């Protein structure tokens, strides 16, 4: 039995979708445990591209896909995804997709509040995806949230909407000078979603437990990345959930004893979308070149991703916070053609070297990356499927990452396609 958690080690968009799709072949269940449709996970299969925001990336491998209680779900987006997949001939009936009855719903007022807050003060802007993620998690924590179990109880659902809308409309109109929303319209719209989604709603903790006891293998699909974690990321420039591996248990409803492997996805360089500190960010031609060659545009919002060198301070932080057992390094092909590459091994702060990631953003802003420069490679490596065939300098770059993070690399990705992969160790094997 092997149950693997896949997490992003940087600021998201490391290529989690590709790795989840690839490894799902060996899993029985694929479970999302946090985040919502702020995520954009790309899978490229047979030359065709699929971007999933809510449906777990195991769906193309025809696995049972589960949306855990820790996920915040916009039912409109979920139904669009279901319809899209049905249109592609993919079986996504209630035996293939299960949604936790305890998962919280993103409501129209969450989206309105997210965008109103972001546009109210440019200096305080986080650069959210505008999908209502933060306000939905706020309601969950303040016990005003609406869960799937409430969605299918018309009386409770309409009571909750009516109570919430009073407070939300006050905030929207009086504080943010934005427009009010109608409780009746929301109730009507969501009653249609309730009918369609009811067959998918289940007690997924019990379902997963039965699976674990009967030897089923589970893949947990993290969203965002370690440095967007609400506790451990670059707060307040973070998302509103715990993105690290420990939350796979809380967000799916199983105990930590059942997890066997934690695969940390590492982009061969670093990217970030939205605002917030980024010590190794590049503002020169090399940054532009990586952005273009790597097609670094957000899969959810289409925003240009900021690009920079690989940062071992954040990778070591990710190894510790997640208990990473192995790395999958992605987008290595994008670095081809550069004469030399920089690896950030630590930060210089007020004349001394620090190698732990600071919590204080003022300190972080003063940190200058300390770089080790290594030789690049010219070859196109996207066709290579064996480690030994990689150019010597590519292997040296990978070895140095392993040494500096004290973590083995188990998978190397050299292109977006499922098959464009060098698999050194399969966590399910
Ligand atoms: P996720 O959010 O972590 O699932 O990552 P995204 O899907 O948002 O972004 C990763 C992007 O890189 C997608 O467009 C992938 O198709 C692409 N990608 C993944 N792995 C590779 C790789 O090894 N090489 C290249 N060139 N592209 C890759
Ligand atoms: P995947 O799963 C990259 C970023 C947003 C913003 C911050 C808060 O595809 O890696 P939110 O809408 O969550 O309140 O925005 O978090 N962000 C992501 N960045 N990849 C993601 O997901 C992200 N999800 C949220 O850009 O900076
Ligand atoms: Mg993404």
Tab-separated table of C-alpha atoms and ligand atoms in Angstrom:
chain	number	residue	atom	x	y	z
A	1	UNK	CA	0.000	0.000	0.000
A	2	UNK	CA	1.325	3.463	-0.905
A	3	UNK	CA	-0.449	6.756	-0.393
A	4	UNK	CA	1.378	9.733	-1.848
A	5	UNK	CA	0.893	13.448	-1.335
A	6	UNK	CA	1.959	15.770	-4.141
A	7	UNK	CA	2.761	19.320	-3.052
A	8	UNK	CA	4.190	22.411	-4.681
A	9	UNK	CA	7.450	23.533	-3.069
A	10	UNK	CA	7.571	27.096	-4.383
A	11	UNK	CA	4.736	29.589	-5.116
A	12	UNK	CA	2.485	27.321	-7.151
A	13	UNK	CA	2.404	26.276	-10.825
A	14	UNK	CA	5.302	23.875	-10.405
A	15	UNK	CA	3.658	21.289	-12.662
A	16	UNK	CA	1.585	19.433	-10.059
A	17	UNK	CA	-1.167	18.702	-12.606
A	18	UNK	CA	1.244	16.941	-14.952
A	19	UNK	CA	2.714	14.796	-12.159
A	20	UNK	CA	-0.697	13.946	-10.675
A	21	UNK	CA	-1.938	12.902	-14.115
A	22	UNK	CA	1.187	10.809	-14.692
A	23	UNK	CA	1.206	9.041	-11.316
A	24	UNK	CA	-2.579	8.549	-11.187
A	25	UNK	CA	-2.017	5.556	-13.420
A	26	UNK	CA	-0.886	3.709	-10.272
A	27	UNK	CA	-3.501	5.132	-7.885
A	28	UNK	CA	-7.107	4.123	-7.225
A	29	UNK	CA	-8.299	7.438	-5.788
A	30	UNK	CA	-7.071	10.969	-6.474
A	31	UNK	CA	-8.021	13.493	-3.790
A	32	UNK	CA	-7.944	17.300	-3.726
A	33	UNK	CA	-7.723	18.431	-0.100
A	34	UNK	CA	-7.484	22.244	-0.086
A	35	UNK	CA	-7.805	25.369	-2.186
A	36	UNK	CA	-10.444	25.827	-4.830
A	37	UNK	CA	-10.635	27.104	-8.368
A	38	UNK	CA	-7.756	29.468	-7.698
A	39	UNK	CA	-5.764	26.407	-8.813
A	40	UNK	CA	-5.074	25.749	-12.480
A	41	UNK	CA	-3.549	22.333	-13.098
A	42	UNK	CA	-2.460	21.505	-16.618
A	43	UNK	CA	-2.317	18.034	-18.130
A	44	UNK	CA	-1.126	17.392	-21.673
A	45	UNK	CA	-2.136	13.997	-23.016
A	46	UNK	CA	-1.724	12.926	-26.641
A	47	UNK	CA	-0.932	16.524	-27.542
A	48	UNK	CA	-4.230	17.755	-26.075
A	49	UNK	CA	-4.214	20.201	-23.162
A	50	UNK	CA	-6.647	20.030	-20.234
A	51	UNK	CA	-6.684	22.587	-17.423
A	52	UNK	CA	-8.443	21.521	-14.272
A	53	UNK	CA	-9.438	23.949	-11.530
A	54	UNK	CA	-11.485	21.701	-9.258
A	55	UNK	CA	-11.814	18.185	-10.613
A	56	UNK	CA	-8.751	16.202	-9.466
A	57	UNK	CA	-6.141	15.637	-12.167
A	58	UNK	CA	-6.646	11.858	-12.033
A	59	UNK	CA	-9.790	12.111	-14.139
A	60	UNK	CA	-8.031	11.517	-17.483
A	61	UNK	CA	-6.594	8.275	-16.074
A	62	UNK	CA	-10.214	7.290	-15.273
A	63	UNK	CA	-9.573	7.122	-11.513
A	64	UNK	CA	-12.048	7.834	-8.724
A	65	UNK	CA	-11.682	11.545	-8.078
A	66	UNK	CA	-12.528	13.023	-4.702
A	67	UNK	CA	-13.021	16.629	-3.635
A	68	UNK	CA	-12.209	16.696	0.071
A	69	UNK	CA	-13.792	18.677	2.901
A	70	UNK	CA	-10.820	21.073	2.896
A	71	UNK	CA	-11.629	22.326	-0.611
A	72	UNK	CA	-13.793	25.392	-1.221
A	73	UNK	CA	-16.038	24.734	-4.203
A	74	UNK	CA	-17.647	27.125	-6.624
A	75	UNK	CA	-20.508	24.920	-7.865
A	76	UNK	CA	-20.864	26.870	-11.099
A	77	UNK	CA	-17.217	26.241	-12.002
A	78	UNK	CA	-17.439	22.602	-10.951
A	79	UNK	CA	-20.469	22.034	-13.191
A	80	UNK	CA	-18.714	23.759	-16.096
A	81	UNK	CA	-15.788	21.371	-15.645
A	82	UNK	CA	-18.066	18.351	-15.393
A	83	UNK	CA	-19.880	19.419	-18.579
A	84	UNK	CA	-16.598	20.063	-20.369
A	85	UNK	CA	-15.304	16.596	-19.474
A	86	UNK	CA	-18.605	14.963	-20.469
A	87	UNK	CA	-18.297	16.808	-23.802
A	88	UNK	CA	-14.874	15.215	-24.237
A	89	UNK	CA	-16.397	11.773	-23.678
A	90	UNK	CA	-14.850	11.348	-20.223
A	91	UNK	CA	-16.887	9.358	-17.700
A	92	UNK	CA	-17.487	11.617	-14.723
A	93	UNK	CA	-20.593	10.144	-13.117
A	94	UNK	CA	-21.136	9.879	-9.330
A	95	UNK	CA	-19.125	6.649	-9.236
A	96	UNK	CA	-16.116	8.553	-10.630
A	97	UNK	CA	-16.421	11.877	-8.788
A	98	UNK	CA	-17.244	12.331	-5.110
A	99	UNK	CA	-17.608	15.599	-3.223
A	100	UNK	CA	-17.368	15.799	0.539
A	101	UNK	CA	-20.608	16.764	2.227
A	102	UNK	CA	-18.454	18.925	4.502
A	103	UNK	CA	-16.760	20.937	1.736
A	104	UNK	CA	-17.680	24.625	1.813
A	105	UNK	CA	-19.385	26.420	-1.048
A	106	UNK	CA	-18.078	29.562	-2.650
A	107	UNK	CA	-21.033	31.925	-2.828
A	108	UNK	CA	-21.501	34.932	-5.143
A	109	UNK	CA	-20.846	37.298	-2.224
A	110	UNK	CA	-17.437	35.694	-1.647
A	111	UNK	CA	-16.417	36.575	-5.194
A	112	UNK	CA	-17.824	40.109	-4.887
A	113	UNK	CA	-15.978	40.669	-1.606
A	114	UNK	CA	-12.721	39.288	-3.010
A	115	UNK	CA	-12.739	41.657	-5.979
A	116	UNK	CA	-14.097	44.628	-3.991
A	117	UNK	CA	-11.347	44.249	-1.391
A	118	UNK	CA	-8.641	43.848	-4.024
A	119	UNK	CA	-9.717	46.947	-5.926
A	120	UNK	CA	-10.290	49.091	-2.824
A	121	UNK	CA	-6.637	49.830	-2.035
A	122	UNK	CA	-3.884	49.157	-4.532
A	123	UNK	CA	-1.181	49.309	-1.850
A	124	UNK	CA	-2.793	46.497	0.125
A	125	UNK	CA	-3.627	44.335	-2.863
A	126	UNK	CA	-2.577	40.660	-2.612
A	127	UNK	CA	-3.101	39.950	-6.302
A	128	UNK	CA	-5.643	37.193	-5.588
A	129	UNK	CA	-7.244	35.197	-8.349
A	130	UNK	CA	-10.560	36.923	-7.536
A	131	UNK	CA	-12.344	33.604	-7.160
A	132	UNK	CA	-13.685	34.253	-3.646
A	133	UNK	CA	-11.275	31.848	-1.967
A	134	UNK	CA	-10.261	34.056	0.992
A	135	UNK	CA	-13.791	35.218	1.891
A	136	UNK	CA	-15.082	31.625	1.712
A	137	UNK	CA	-12.399	30.345	4.121
A	138	UNK	CA	-13.141	33.366	6.350
A	139	UNK	CA	-16.778	32.289	6.604
A	140	UNK	CA	-15.700	28.719	7.323
A	141	UNK	CA	-13.531	29.907	10.228
A	142	UNK	CA	-16.167	32.309	11.528
A	143	UNK	CA	-18.813	29.547	11.338
A	144	UNK	CA	-20.986	31.303	8.779
A	145	UNK	CA	-20.010	28.980	5.949
A	146	UNK	CA	-22.400	26.939	3.832
A	147	UNK	CA	-21.499	23.316	3.181
A	148	UNK	CA	-22.657	20.800	0.593
A	149	UNK	CA	-24.735	19.112	3.271
A	150	UNK	CA	-26.594	22.442	3.614
A	151	UNK	CA	-26.944	22.857	-0.143
A	152	UNK	CA	-29.183	19.810	-0.345
A	153	UNK	CA	-31.362	20.929	2.562
A	154	UNK	CA	-33.476	23.727	1.018
A	155	UNK	CA	-34.750	25.073	4.332
A	156	UNK	CA	-31.328	25.375	6.008
A	157	UNK	CA	-29.743	26.622	2.789
A	158	UNK	CA	-32.168	29.516	2.321
A	159	UNK	CA	-31.990	30.465	6.034
A	160	UNK	CA	-28.194	30.613	5.872
A	161	UNK	CA	-28.136	32.636	2.652
A	162	UNK	CA	-30.660	35.124	4.045
A	163	UNK	CA	-28.686	35.582	7.276
A	164	UNK	CA	-25.360	35.947	5.510
A	165	UNK	CA	-26.541	38.270	2.771
A	166	UNK	CA	-27.574	40.948	5.276
A	167	UNK	CA	-24.040	41.261	6.586
A	168	UNK	CA	-22.385	40.839	3.173
A	169	UNK	CA	-24.586	43.447	1.500
A	170	UNK	CA	-23.839	45.886	4.309
A	171	UNK	CA	-20.120	45.417	3.685
A	172	UNK	CA	-20.445	45.476	-0.092
A	173	UNK	CA	-22.592	48.601	-0.338
A	174	UNK	CA	-21.621	50.657	2.702
A	175	UNK	CA	-17.945	49.865	3.070
A	176	UNK	CA	-16.827	48.946	-0.464
A	177	UNK	CA	-19.377	51.103	-2.336
A	178	UNK	CA	-20.178	48.147	-4.513
A	179	UNK	CA	-23.530	46.582	-5.514
A	180	UNK	CA	-25.810	44.494	-3.321
A	181	UNK	CA	-26.742	40.911	-4.165
A	182	UNK	CA	-30.185	39.329	-3.992
A	183	UNK	CA	-30.711	36.403	-1.618
A	184	UNK	CA	-33.644	35.160	-3.718
A	185	UNK	CA	-31.574	35.030	-6.888
A	186	UNK	CA	-28.785	33.161	-5.119
A	187	UNK	CA	-31.236	30.647	-3.617
A	188	UNK	CA	-32.820	30.068	-7.040
A	189	UNK	CA	-29.503	29.638	-8.821
A	190	UNK	CA	-28.066	27.324	-6.172
A	191	UNK	CA	-31.180	25.145	-6.079
A	192	UNK	CA	-30.391	24.195	-9.674
A	193	UNK	CA	-26.795	23.365	-8.700
A	194	UNK	CA	-28.112	21.349	-5.732
A	195	UNK	CA	-30.194	19.114	-8.016
A	196	UNK	CA	-27.291	18.415	-10.324
A	197	UNK	CA	-24.640	17.946	-7.675
A	198	UNK	CA	-26.653	15.961	-5.088
A	199	UNK	CA	-25.693	12.539	-6.507
A	200	UNK	CA	-21.988	13.345	-6.117
A	201	UNK	CA	-22.140	14.299	-2.416
A	202	UNK	CA	-20.725	11.692	-0.039
A	203	UNK	CA	-19.017	11.062	3.277
A	204	UNK	CA	-15.581	10.881	1.724
A	205	UNK	CA	-13.729	10.201	4.984
A	206	UNK	CA	-15.637	6.923	5.334
A	207	UNK	CA	-15.161	6.177	1.625
A	208	UNK	CA	-11.390	6.756	1.826
A	209	UNK	CA	-11.102	4.721	5.034
A	210	UNK	CA	-12.809	1.746	3.414
A	211	UNK	CA	-10.460	2.130	0.456
A	212	UNK	CA	-7.346	2.257	2.645
A	213	UNK	CA	-8.488	-0.838	4.558
A	214	UNK	CA	-9.011	-2.752	1.333
A	215	UNK	CA	-5.557	-1.831	-0.020
A	216	UNK	CA	-6.521	0.945	-2.422
A	217	UNK	CA	-3.738	3.415	-3.282
A	218	UNK	CA	-4.404	7.101	-2.919
A	219	UNK	CA	-2.810	10.138	-4.505
A	220	UNK	CA	-3.409	13.452	-2.736
A	221	UNK	CA	-3.219	16.432	-5.082
A	222	UNK	CA	-2.016	19.605	-3.418
A	223	UNK	CA	-2.855	22.976	-4.891
A	224	UNK	CA	-0.838	26.199	-4.760
A	225	UNK	CA	2.597	25.826	-3.152
A	226	UNK	CA	4.383	25.737	0.203
A	227	UNK	CA	5.195	29.463	0.156
A	228	UNK	CA	1.539	30.344	-0.433
A	229	UNK	CA	0.577	28.442	2.750
A	230	UNK	CA	-1.534	30.571	5.119
A	231	UNK	CA	0.759	29.773	8.085
A	232	UNK	CA	4.145	29.133	6.532
A	233	UNK	CA	4.120	31.220	3.354
A	234	UNK	CA	4.988	34.853	2.693
A	235	UNK	CA	2.044	36.122	4.769
A	236	UNK	CA	-0.058	38.129	3.902
A	237	UNK	CA	0.883	37.397	0.269
A	238	UNK	CA	-0.474	33.874	0.492
A	239	UNK	CA	-3.631	31.953	-0.211
A	240	UNK	CA	-6.157	31.206	2.552
A	241	UNK	CA	-5.517	27.508	3.170
A	242	UNK	CA	-2.711	25.293	4.419
A	243	UNK	CA	-1.051	24.024	1.289
A	244	UNK	CA	1.498	21.734	2.952
A	245	UNK	CA	1.295	17.956	3.109
A	246	UNK	CA	-0.024	17.771	6.693
A	247	UNK	CA	-3.278	19.270	5.484
A	248	UNK	CA	-3.906	16.264	3.233
A	249	UNK	CA	-5.120	14.527	6.392
A	250	UNK	CA	-7.353	17.354	7.660
A	251	UNK	CA	-8.689	18.183	4.221
A	252	UNK	CA	-9.638	14.604	3.364
A	253	UNK	CA	-10.459	13.140	6.772
A	254	UNK	CA	-7.831	10.467	7.358
A	255	UNK	CA	-5.011	9.999	9.855
A	256	UNK	CA	-1.319	10.719	9.164
A	257	UNK	CA	-0.289	7.061	9.626
A	258	UNK	CA	-1.752	6.311	6.207
A	259	UNK	CA	0.594	8.610	4.264
A	260	UNK	CA	3.686	6.927	2.862
A	261	UNK	CA	5.366	9.331	0.410
A	262	UNK	CA	5.496	13.092	0.012
A	263	UNK	CA	6.545	14.168	-3.467
A	264	UNK	CA	7.632	17.803	-3.673
A	265	UNK	CA	7.277	19.348	-7.116
A	266	UNK	CA	10.137	21.710	-7.927
A	267	UNK	CA	10.183	23.880	-11.006
A	268	UNK	CA	13.797	23.990	-12.275
A	269	UNK	CA	13.622	27.769	-11.745
A	270	UNK	CA	11.158	29.809	-9.656
A	271	UNK	CA	7.939	31.589	-10.634
A	272	UNK	CA	5.329	33.561	-8.783
A	273	UNK	CA	2.030	35.058	-9.915
A	274	UNK	CA	0.427	37.854	-7.921
A	275	UNK	CA	2.156	40.165	-5.480
A	276	UNK	CA	4.614	39.412	-2.695
A	277	UNK	CA	8.318	38.943	-2.041
A	278	UNK	CA	10.454	36.882	-4.398
A	279	UNK	CA	14.187	37.095	-3.551
A	280	UNK	CA	15.562	35.470	-6.718
A	281	UNK	CA	13.274	37.311	-9.152
A	282	UNK	CA	14.932	38.302	-12.430
A	283	UNK	CA	14.220	41.657	-14.042
A	284	UNK	CA	16.540	41.198	-17.016
A	285	UNK	CA	16.640	39.464	-20.415
A	286	UNK	CA	17.184	36.059	-18.805
A	287	UNK	CA	13.962	36.441	-16.806
A	288	UNK	CA	12.125	37.408	-20.004
A	289	UNK	CA	13.641	34.511	-21.862
A	290	UNK	CA	12.563	31.996	-19.207
A	291	UNK	CA	9.072	33.545	-19.080
A	292	UNK	CA	8.683	33.206	-22.866
A	293	UNK	CA	10.295	29.801	-23.315
A	294	UNK	CA	8.467	28.408	-20.288
A	295	UNK	CA	5.165	29.983	-21.483
A	296	UNK	CA	4.801	31.301	-17.955
A	297	UNK	CA	1.258	32.595	-17.935
A	298	UNK	CA	-1.173	31.755	-15.111
A	299	UNK	CA	-3.429	28.794	-15.972
A	300	UNK	CA	-6.320	30.406	-14.042
A	301	UNK	CA	-6.030	34.146	-14.639
A	302	UNK	CA	-3.714	34.313	-17.678
A	303	UNK	CA	-1.430	36.737	-15.814
A	304	UNK	CA	2.266	36.770	-16.707
A	305	UNK	CA	4.251	34.849	-14.112
A	306	UNK	CA	7.285	36.510	-12.539
A	307	UNK	CA	10.416	34.389	-13.095
A	308	UNK	CA	13.696	33.909	-11.237
A	309	UNK	CA	16.496	31.490	-10.356
A	310	UNK	CA	16.001	28.367	-8.286
A	311	UNK	CA	16.108	29.142	-4.553
A	312	UNK	CA	17.460	26.495	-2.190
A	313	UNK	CA	16.398	28.468	0.905
A	314	UNK	CA	12.765	28.001	-0.013
A	315	UNK	CA	13.326	24.419	-1.158
A	316	UNK	CA	14.921	23.430	2.149
A	317	UNK	CA	12.012	25.151	3.908
A	318	UNK	CA	9.608	23.069	1.808
A	319	UNK	CA	11.463	19.836	2.569
A	320	UNK	CA	11.139	20.446	6.311
A	321	UNK	CA	7.543	21.735	6.324
A	322	UNK	CA	6.196	18.924	4.169
A	323	UNK	CA	8.474	16.050	5.162
A	324	UNK	CA	9.329	15.607	1.493
A	325	UNK	CA	10.622	12.138	0.616
A	326	UNK	CA	11.553	12.938	-2.978
A	327	UNK	CA	11.477	15.722	-5.568
A	328	UNK	CA	10.039	15.839	-9.059
A	329	UNK	CA	11.940	18.518	-10.986
A	330	UNK	CA	9.883	20.021	-13.810
A	331	UNK	CA	10.502	22.309	-16.790
A	332	UNK	CA	14.196	21.424	-16.922
A	333	UNK	CA	13.961	21.721	-20.735
A	334	UNK	CA	13.192	25.442	-20.372
A	335	UNK	CA	16.683	26.153	-18.990
A	336	UNK	CA	18.430	24.779	-22.111
A	337	UNK	CA	20.459	27.321	-24.106
A	338	UNK	CA	21.599	29.431	-21.152
A	339	UNK	CA	25.372	29.768	-20.825
A	340	UNK	CA	25.300	29.583	-17.026
A	341	UNK	CA	22.703	29.112	-14.298
A	342	UNK	CA	22.504	30.569	-10.819
A	343	UNK	CA	21.485	28.556	-7.781
A	344	UNK	CA	20.597	30.573	-4.688
A	345	UNK	CA	22.240	28.800	-1.739
A	346	UNK	CA	21.437	31.321	1.016
A	347	UNK	CA	20.560	34.981	1.652
A	348	UNK	CA	22.834	37.797	2.722
A	349	UNK	CA	21.190	39.907	5.399
A	350	UNK	CA	23.015	42.848	6.991
A	351	UNK	CA	26.396	41.379	6.122
A	352	UNK	CA	25.726	37.847	7.328
A	353	UNK	CA	24.448	34.725	5.651
A	354	UNK	CA	21.069	33.266	6.579
A	355	UNK	CA	19.822	29.988	5.274
A	356	UNK	CA	16.397	29.852	6.915
A	357	UNK	CA	13.459	31.629	5.308
A	358	UNK	CA	12.553	34.707	7.408
A	359	UNK	CA	8.946	35.305	8.525
A	360	UNK	CA	9.430	39.065	8.693
A	361	UNK	CA	8.809	40.507	5.233
A	362	UNK	CA	10.926	43.584	6.020
A	363	UNK	CA	13.892	41.316	6.690
A	364	UNK	CA	13.091	39.298	3.570
A	365	UNK	CA	12.993	42.493	1.504
A	366	UNK	CA	16.551	43.254	2.612
A	367	UNK	CA	17.804	39.741	1.839
A	368	UNK	CA	20.098	39.432	-1.180
A	369	UNK	CA	20.431	36.007	-2.741
A	370	UNK	CA	23.875	34.386	-2.560
A	371	UNK	CA	24.448	32.629	-5.863
A	372	UNK	CA	26.527	29.693	-6.929
A	373	UNK	CA	27.018	29.785	-10.689
A	374	UNK	CA	27.069	26.553	-12.668
A	375	UNK	CA	27.486	25.883	-16.395
A	376	UNK	CA	24.409	25.548	-18.566
A	377	UNK	CA	23.737	23.245	-21.535
A	378	UNK	CA	22.787	23.885	-25.150
A	379	UNK	CA	21.117	20.622	-26.035
A	380	UNK	CA	17.344	20.221	-26.384
A	381	UNK	CA	16.627	17.657	-23.682
A	382	UNK	CA	12.884	17.305	-24.299
A	383	UNK	CA	13.305	14.040	-26.208
A	384	UNK	CA	15.455	12.363	-23.529
A	385	UNK	CA	13.867	9.580	-21.453
A	386	UNK	CA	16.917	8.195	-19.642
A	387	UNK	CA	18.852	9.951	-16.928
A	388	UNK	CA	22.254	8.873	-18.297
A	389	UNK	CA	21.468	10.480	-21.660
A	390	UNK	CA	21.070	13.948	-20.125
A	391	UNK	CA	24.002	16.315	-20.829
A	392	UNK	CA	26.679	16.271	-18.121
A	393	UNK	CA	25.926	19.852	-17.026
A	394	UNK	CA	22.212	19.054	-16.689
A	395	UNK	CA	23.061	16.139	-14.409
A	396	UNK	CA	25.438	18.339	-12.423
A	397	UNK	CA	22.647	20.900	-11.932
A	398	UNK	CA	20.307	18.183	-10.653
A	399	UNK	CA	22.960	16.657	-8.365
A	400	UNK	CA	23.649	20.071	-6.849
A	401	UNK	CA	19.933	20.543	-6.073
A	402	UNK	CA	19.893	17.154	-4.356
A	403	UNK	CA	23.026	17.970	-2.333
A	404	UNK	CA	21.836	21.386	-1.234
A	405	UNK	CA	18.360	20.161	-0.254
A	406	UNK	CA	19.507	16.785	1.107
A	407	UNK	CA	16.648	15.279	-0.864
A	408	UNK	CA	16.705	12.804	-3.755
A	409	UNK	CA	15.195	13.606	-7.132
A	410	UNK	CA	12.755	10.846	-8.089
A	411	UNK	CA	11.241	12.272	-11.267
A	412	UNK	CA	12.476	14.661	-13.972
A	413	UNK	CA	10.089	16.375	-16.356
A	414	UNK	CA	11.440	17.592	-19.687
A	415	UNK	CA	8.224	18.713	-21.385
A	416	UNK	CA	4.521	19.286	-20.694
A	417	UNK	CA	3.376	15.935	-22.133
A	418	UNK	CA	2.652	12.975	-19.881
A	419	UNK	CA	5.378	10.939	-21.604
A	420	UNK	CA	8.017	13.689	-21.497
A	421	UNK	CA	9.309	12.325	-18.221
A	422	UNK	CA	12.288	10.501	-16.743
A	423	UNK	CA	10.981	8.318	-13.921
A	424	UNK	CA	13.765	7.314	-11.527
A	425	UNK	CA	11.584	6.160	-8.644
A	426	UNK	CA	7.851	5.619	-8.673
A	427	UNK	CA	6.302	6.267	-5.235
A	428	UNK	CA	3.655	3.624	-5.982
A	429	UNK	CA	6.095	0.939	-7.119
B	1	LIG	P1	0.355	23.345	-11.535
B	1	LIG	O1	-0.538	24.435	-11.077
B	1	LIG	O2	1.427	23.048	-10.542
B	1	LIG	O3	-0.384	22.114	-11.958
B	1	LIG	O4	1.113	23.908	-12.807
B	1	LIG	P2	0.437	24.678	-14.052
B	1	LIG	O5	-0.314	23.717	-14.861
B	1	LIG	O6	-0.278	25.896	-13.576
B	1	LIG	O7	1.725	25.218	-14.772
B	1	LIG	C1	2.717	24.385	-15.254
B	1	LIG	C2	2.867	24.625	-16.771
B	1	LIG	O8	4.049	24.029	-17.222
B	1	LIG	C3	1.759	23.973	-17.578
B	1	LIG	O9	1.537	24.749	-18.719
B	1	LIG	C4	2.349	22.617	-17.945
B	1	LIG	O10	1.786	22.086	-19.146
B	1	LIG	C5	3.784	22.995	-18.156
B	1	LIG	N1	4.768	21.934	-17.868
B	1	LIG	C6	4.742	20.997	-16.878
B	1	LIG	N2	5.898	20.303	-16.877
B	1	LIG	C7	6.650	20.807	-17.882
B	1	LIG	C8	7.969	20.534	-18.356
B	1	LIG	O11	8.687	19.661	-17.840
B	1	LIG	N3	8.419	21.265	-19.402
B	1	LIG	C9	7.672	22.254	-19.975
B	1	LIG	N4	8.191	22.939	-20.981
B	1	LIG	N5	6.432	22.543	-19.554
B	1	LIG	C10	5.941	21.834	-18.510
B	2	LIG	P1	-1.866	26.188	-8.535
B	2	LIG	O1	-2.578	25.096	-7.771
B	2	LIG	C1	-0.031	30.136	-8.347
B	2	LIG	C2	-1.848	33.037	-5.618
B	2	LIG	C3	-2.534	34.239	-6.235
B	2	LIG	C4	-2.263	35.281	-5.144
B	2	LIG	C5	-2.408	34.469	-3.873
B	2	LIG	C6	-3.790	34.575	-3.212
B	2	LIG	O2	-2.262	26.298	-9.946
B	2	LIG	O3	-0.398	26.124	-8.299
B	2	LIG	P2	-6.154	33.522	-3.808
B	2	LIG	O4	-7.015	33.677	-5.022
B	2	LIG	O5	-5.768	32.130	-3.512
B	2	LIG	O6	-6.726	34.221	-2.600
B	2	LIG	O7	-4.813	34.337	-4.173
B	2	LIG	O8	-2.161	33.118	-4.226
B	2	LIG	N1	-2.331	31.726	-6.107
B	2	LIG	C7	-1.645	30.950	-6.945
B	2	LIG	N2	-0.459	31.152	-7.576
B	2	LIG	N3	-0.671	28.967	-8.486
B	2	LIG	C8	-1.837	28.728	-7.844
B	2	LIG	O9	-2.446	27.533	-7.846
B	2	LIG	C9	-2.393	29.772	-7.069
B	2	LIG	N4	-3.520	29.877	-6.329
B	2	LIG	C10	-3.457	31.082	-5.740
B	2	LIG	O10	-1.929	34.601	-7.464
B	2	LIG	O11	-0.925	35.715	-5.221
B	3	LIG	MG1	-1.311	26.252	-11.752
